[in-house]
Amino acid sequence: EAKAQGRNNYRFFTERMTAEVRQRLLMENRLRGALARQELHLMLQPKFWVADRRLSGFEALLRWTDCDGVATSPAEFIPVAEESGLIIEIGSWVLRQACQLAAAWPAPASGPALTMAVNVSPRQLAQPGFAELVASILRDTGLAAAQLEIEVTESALLERTGNVKAALDGLKALGVRLAVDDFGTGYSSLAYLKDFAPDTVKIDRCFVTDLQNRHDNAAIVLAIITLAKSLKMEALAEGVETEEELAALAQLGCEAVQGYLTGRPLALDSAAGLVAATARP
Ligand code: C2E
Ligand code: MG
Ligand code: MG
Ligand code: MG
């Protein structure tokens, strides 16, 4: 009886596995086609300085809408792209496209240059010659290195060996900015924060939610901001959705924000309009 049950469990398990594998392969093939048919595009979510509410730049977010108008979330297809290796091709397209867009921005009427943040997956970072790829894209597009910010999650930093270390050192040498994304949700280690020395710490949305009412979130956000300040890093809060959260963040000394309150991810023409408005004196 127990044995039969075990066999059944096993069969159930393998059937489910097969279905999952099939799903992945299907998605991988669709993604390959999407790349060929140029169904991928970027949206740009604005980031703002808290002190003067001025635009600080944008984050490039990948979108996939197929010919039937069906949109797939990056949270769904990025992992498939990573596992299949397609992320290498997709990721360099994103970088090139984002740098091209940012290179065309007029300078703001006052204040620092706008930055373009680009998400980079662990697999891309570990690809030999990643920093050289970034260098050639900057050369080709004419974007200033200091206007590009590479966002990396904590998990990508876990294996800081060989290629990853070379990539991070290479990016630093170019003068490209580094950001740690979704800070506090991964295998955070203060040792890697010290080593990696990012320019920006992006406080994950889960700590920002209902900040004004939640003592636990407020305590964590204050700790991250304090740490960032003393290490001379910029603290940016992600996923700010309400005025109450923004006010609480301002009070805690958070420098920059990004979220639905201040701006949803925008189509390229809307983003260009926002940039043009900041360029006028
Ligand atoms: P992320 O880098 O942490 O990006 C922030 C995500 O939060 C985006 O989701 C954005 O649309 C969403 N968001 C922004 N403000 C708010 C808010 O106020 N409330 C809520 N609920 N959500 C907000 P999206 O665009 O679906 O991207 C999900 C993730 O996919 C990104 O998280 C990033 O890890 C990954 N991703 C997106 N584009 C790329 C890419 O070009 N390359 C790589 N490797 N990963 C990417
Ligand atoms: Mg990001
Ligand atoms: Mg994030
Ligand atoms: Mg996230």
XYZ file of C-alpha atoms and ligand atoms in Angstrom:
330
model
C 0.000 0.000 0.000
C 2.699 2.449 1.061
C 4.764 1.361 -1.865
C 1.915 1.892 -4.323
C 1.331 5.315 -2.796
C 4.998 6.122 -3.212
C 4.836 5.060 -6.827
C 1.783 7.215 -7.382
C 3.446 10.194 -5.770
C 6.417 9.620 -7.947
C 4.306 9.433 -11.059
C 2.389 12.542 -10.065
C 5.659 14.316 -9.414
C 7.210 13.380 -12.762
C 4.035 14.288 -14.631
C 4.029 17.679 -12.996
C 7.715 18.094 -13.735
C 7.157 17.238 -17.354
C 4.379 19.795 -17.595
C 6.645 22.442 -16.056
C 9.494 21.581 -18.387
C 7.124 21.709 -21.341
C 5.831 25.120 -20.201
C 9.364 26.425 -19.994
C 10.355 25.103 -23.394
C 7.237 26.633 -24.887
C 7.978 29.991 -23.308
C 11.622 29.746 -24.384
C 10.606 29.178 -27.995
C 8.081 32.002 -27.923
C 10.733 34.267 -26.444
C 13.218 33.310 -29.166
C 10.579 34.253 -31.749
C 9.798 37.474 -29.905
C 13.427 38.477 -30.075
C 13.550 37.778 -33.815
C 10.264 39.606 -34.450
C 11.292 42.539 -32.246
C 8.342 42.190 -29.898
C 10.390 43.405 -26.947
C 10.371 47.023 -25.954
C 11.284 49.244 -23.035
C 9.240 51.406 -20.734
C 10.881 54.025 -18.563
C 9.883 54.609 -14.957
C 10.907 58.031 -13.613
C 12.945 58.449 -10.426
C 12.784 61.661 -8.405
C 14.856 63.505 -5.801
C 12.871 63.838 -2.585
C 14.316 67.227 -1.547
C 13.163 69.247 -4.568
C 10.936 66.656 -6.283
C 13.030 67.032 -9.407
C 13.466 64.250 -11.950
C 16.650 62.263 -11.251
C 16.405 59.833 -14.172
C 14.643 56.658 -15.246
C 14.772 52.884 -14.864
C 14.464 50.869 -18.073
C 11.902 48.081 -17.690
C 11.576 45.384 -20.308
C 8.167 44.638 -21.834
C 7.067 41.812 -24.081
C 3.840 42.147 -26.040
C 3.309 39.512 -28.716
C 1.632 40.017 -32.092
C -1.761 39.139 -30.557
C -1.325 41.918 -28.023
C -0.747 39.511 -25.137
C 1.679 40.953 -22.586
C 3.962 38.716 -20.521
C 5.451 40.064 -17.286
C 9.235 40.258 -16.977
C 8.881 38.454 -13.654
C 7.716 35.494 -15.760
C 9.981 35.603 -18.784
C 13.259 36.908 -17.332
C 13.856 33.666 -15.360
C 13.235 31.640 -18.540
C 15.562 33.926 -20.482
C 18.178 33.458 -17.787
C 17.932 29.691 -17.681
C 18.068 29.348 -21.460
C 20.902 31.824 -21.908
C 18.700 34.067 -24.073
C 19.220 36.778 -21.472
C 22.660 37.448 -22.947
C 21.188 38.571 -26.256
C 18.145 40.230 -24.706
C 20.236 41.963 -22.058
C 22.662 43.497 -24.523
C 19.724 44.738 -26.600
C 18.270 46.378 -23.460
C 21.583 48.012 -22.594
C 22.147 49.371 -26.079
C 18.588 50.636 -26.421
C 18.612 52.277 -22.962
C 21.960 53.985 -23.592
C 20.803 55.216 -26.989
C 17.696 56.777 -25.434
C 19.617 58.414 -22.584
C 22.277 59.789 -24.931
C 19.549 61.753 -26.732
C 18.262 63.475 -23.578
C 18.862 67.214 -23.298
C 20.623 68.218 -20.080
C 18.337 69.414 -17.245
C 18.083 73.200 -16.832
C 19.863 72.824 -13.481
C 21.126 70.110 -11.179
C 22.932 66.855 -11.947
C 22.660 64.915 -15.229
C 19.819 62.402 -15.492
C 20.710 58.755 -14.997
C 19.438 55.690 -16.826
C 19.203 52.568 -14.669
C 19.375 49.181 -16.376
C 18.674 45.824 -14.714
C 21.368 43.241 -15.291
C 20.889 39.575 -14.472
C 23.463 37.372 -12.700
C 24.095 35.417 -15.877
C 24.929 38.582 -17.844
C 27.307 39.756 -15.152
C 29.083 36.392 -15.194
C 29.423 36.447 -18.977
C 33.106 37.003 -19.886
C 33.721 40.517 -21.168
C 30.614 42.141 -19.719
C 32.408 45.380 -18.778
C 33.948 45.503 -22.270
C 30.470 45.155 -23.772
C 29.256 48.093 -21.684
C 32.329 50.114 -22.692
C 31.637 49.538 -26.378
C 27.957 50.445 -25.997
C 28.919 53.691 -24.249
C 31.392 54.431 -27.020
C 28.859 53.688 -29.770
C 26.026 55.687 -28.215
C 28.107 58.521 -26.773
C 26.443 58.267 -23.355
C 28.550 59.490 -20.417
C 29.474 56.546 -18.166
C 28.266 58.421 -15.072
C 24.755 58.579 -16.573
C 24.459 54.802 -16.696
C 23.530 52.902 -13.552
C 23.692 49.111 -13.548
C 21.194 47.482 -11.161
C 22.152 44.148 -9.680
C 20.230 42.111 -7.108
C 21.852 40.669 -4.018
C 21.727 37.131 -5.397
C 23.915 38.164 -8.333
C 26.533 39.266 -5.853
C 26.614 36.006 -3.929
C 29.174 34.526 -6.246
C 31.634 37.302 -6.479
C 34.196 35.124 -8.151
C 36.129 35.366 -11.399
C 34.038 36.949 -14.119
C 31.595 38.708 -11.794
C 34.385 40.377 -9.876
C 36.108 41.373 -13.123
C 32.826 42.776 -14.468
C 32.148 44.856 -11.353
C 35.724 46.151 -11.208
C 35.583 46.926 -14.925
C 32.327 48.862 -14.587
C 33.739 50.857 -11.681
C 36.827 51.671 -13.708
C 34.633 52.952 -16.552
C 32.827 55.264 -14.129
C 29.489 53.490 -14.524
C 27.257 53.712 -11.443
C 26.266 50.553 -9.574
C 23.034 49.970 -7.686
C 21.936 47.103 -5.488
C 18.299 46.324 -6.354
C 15.570 45.002 -4.022
C 17.892 45.573 -1.082
C 17.035 43.608 2.027
C 15.139 40.789 0.349
C 18.013 38.553 -0.750
C 20.878 37.006 1.131
C 22.006 40.360 2.382
C 25.454 40.473 3.771
C 27.113 43.615 4.987
C 30.448 42.211 3.858
C 29.434 42.197 0.212
C 27.911 45.668 0.572
C 31.326 46.850 1.681
C 33.096 45.057 -1.196
C 30.616 45.917 -3.901
C 30.354 49.530 -2.688
C 27.337 50.463 -4.809
C 26.531 54.104 -5.557
C 22.848 53.471 -4.869
C 20.917 51.217 -2.519
C 17.382 50.549 -3.748
C 15.157 49.808 -0.773
C 12.715 47.075 -1.727
C 9.030 47.912 -2.051
C 8.074 45.430 0.682
C 9.687 47.703 3.309
C 8.119 50.846 1.864
C 4.529 49.644 1.950
C 2.480 51.436 4.603
C 5.667 52.774 6.120
C 3.826 55.510 8.059
C 1.814 52.939 10.050
C 4.245 50.065 10.305
C 6.931 50.399 12.929
C 8.795 47.373 11.652
C 9.038 48.789 8.128
C 9.983 52.236 9.412
C 12.752 50.742 11.556
C 14.186 48.744 8.654
C 14.019 51.664 6.223
C 15.694 53.980 8.733
C 18.451 51.411 9.289
C 19.068 51.070 5.539
C 19.089 54.853 4.993
C 21.471 55.384 7.918
C 23.783 52.671 6.646
C 23.695 54.054 3.091
C 24.424 57.593 4.304
C 27.386 56.590 6.394
C 28.811 54.588 3.491
C 28.221 57.596 1.175
C 25.657 55.748 -0.887
C 22.399 57.125 -2.223
C 19.233 55.562 -0.789
C 16.294 55.217 -3.189
C 12.930 53.815 -2.111
C 11.098 51.613 -4.630
C 7.373 51.161 -4.991
C 6.212 54.395 -3.380
C 2.456 54.450 -3.904
C 1.040 57.019 -1.480
C 1.697 60.583 -0.264
C 1.873 59.190 3.290
C 4.711 56.856 2.350
C 6.525 59.687 0.561
C 6.185 61.990 3.592
C 7.503 59.269 5.909
C 10.444 58.616 3.568
C 11.258 62.335 3.443
C 11.233 62.454 7.235
C 13.592 59.464 7.412
C 16.003 61.243 5.054
C 15.518 59.112 1.962
C 17.126 60.865 -1.009
C 15.241 59.496 -3.992
C 12.006 57.705 -4.818
C 10.425 55.688 -7.573
C 6.877 54.356 -7.662
C 3.357 54.621 -8.956
C 2.781 57.807 -6.899
C 5.447 59.820 -8.704
C 5.254 57.978 -12.015
C 4.304 54.653 -13.547
C 6.549 53.102 -16.195
C 6.082 55.369 -19.240
C 6.061 54.805 -22.971
C 9.145 56.274 -24.611
C 7.429 59.365 -26.008
C 5.934 60.278 -22.614
C 9.326 59.834 -20.973
C 10.897 62.080 -23.614
C 8.218 64.694 -22.859
C 9.095 64.630 -19.165
C 12.790 65.055 -19.953
C 12.064 67.957 -22.304
C 10.064 69.686 -19.551
C 12.999 69.454 -17.107
C 15.375 70.820 -19.739
C 13.420 74.094 -20.023
C 14.693 76.799 -17.675
P 12.736 45.757 -10.394
O 14.016 46.021 -11.094
O 12.764 45.766 -8.918
O 11.714 46.812 -10.976
C 10.668 47.375 -10.251
C 9.366 46.690 -10.532
O 8.362 47.241 -9.692
C 8.852 46.914 -11.956
O 8.084 45.768 -12.312
C 7.948 48.125 -11.779
O 6.983 48.256 -12.802
C 7.319 47.801 -10.446
N 6.865 48.995 -9.728
C 7.374 50.250 -9.805
N 6.720 51.081 -8.972
C 5.764 50.357 -8.342
C 4.762 50.659 -7.346
O 4.611 51.779 -6.896
N 3.974 49.629 -6.941
C 4.100 48.374 -7.449
N 3.272 47.453 -6.990
N 5.047 48.039 -8.370
C 5.869 49.030 -8.807
P 8.265 45.032 -13.695
O 8.475 46.058 -14.770
O 7.144 44.064 -13.815
O 9.635 44.272 -13.538
C 9.780 43.224 -12.620
C 11.224 42.821 -12.496
O 11.693 42.246 -13.722
C 12.170 43.979 -12.224
O 12.132 44.320 -10.860
C 13.483 43.385 -12.662
O 14.019 42.573 -11.652
C 13.062 42.501 -13.826
N 13.377 43.202 -15.081
C 12.667 44.148 -15.748
N 13.313 44.558 -16.862
C 14.480 43.859 -16.890
C 15.603 43.811 -17.806
O 15.705 44.555 -18.801
N 16.610 42.926 -17.500
C 16.570 42.125 -16.397
N 17.602 41.293 -16.170
N 15.549 42.149 -15.529
C 14.511 42.997 -15.765
Mg 15.445 47.294 -10.920
Mg 13.751 46.596 -7.490
Mg 11.783 44.100 -7.658
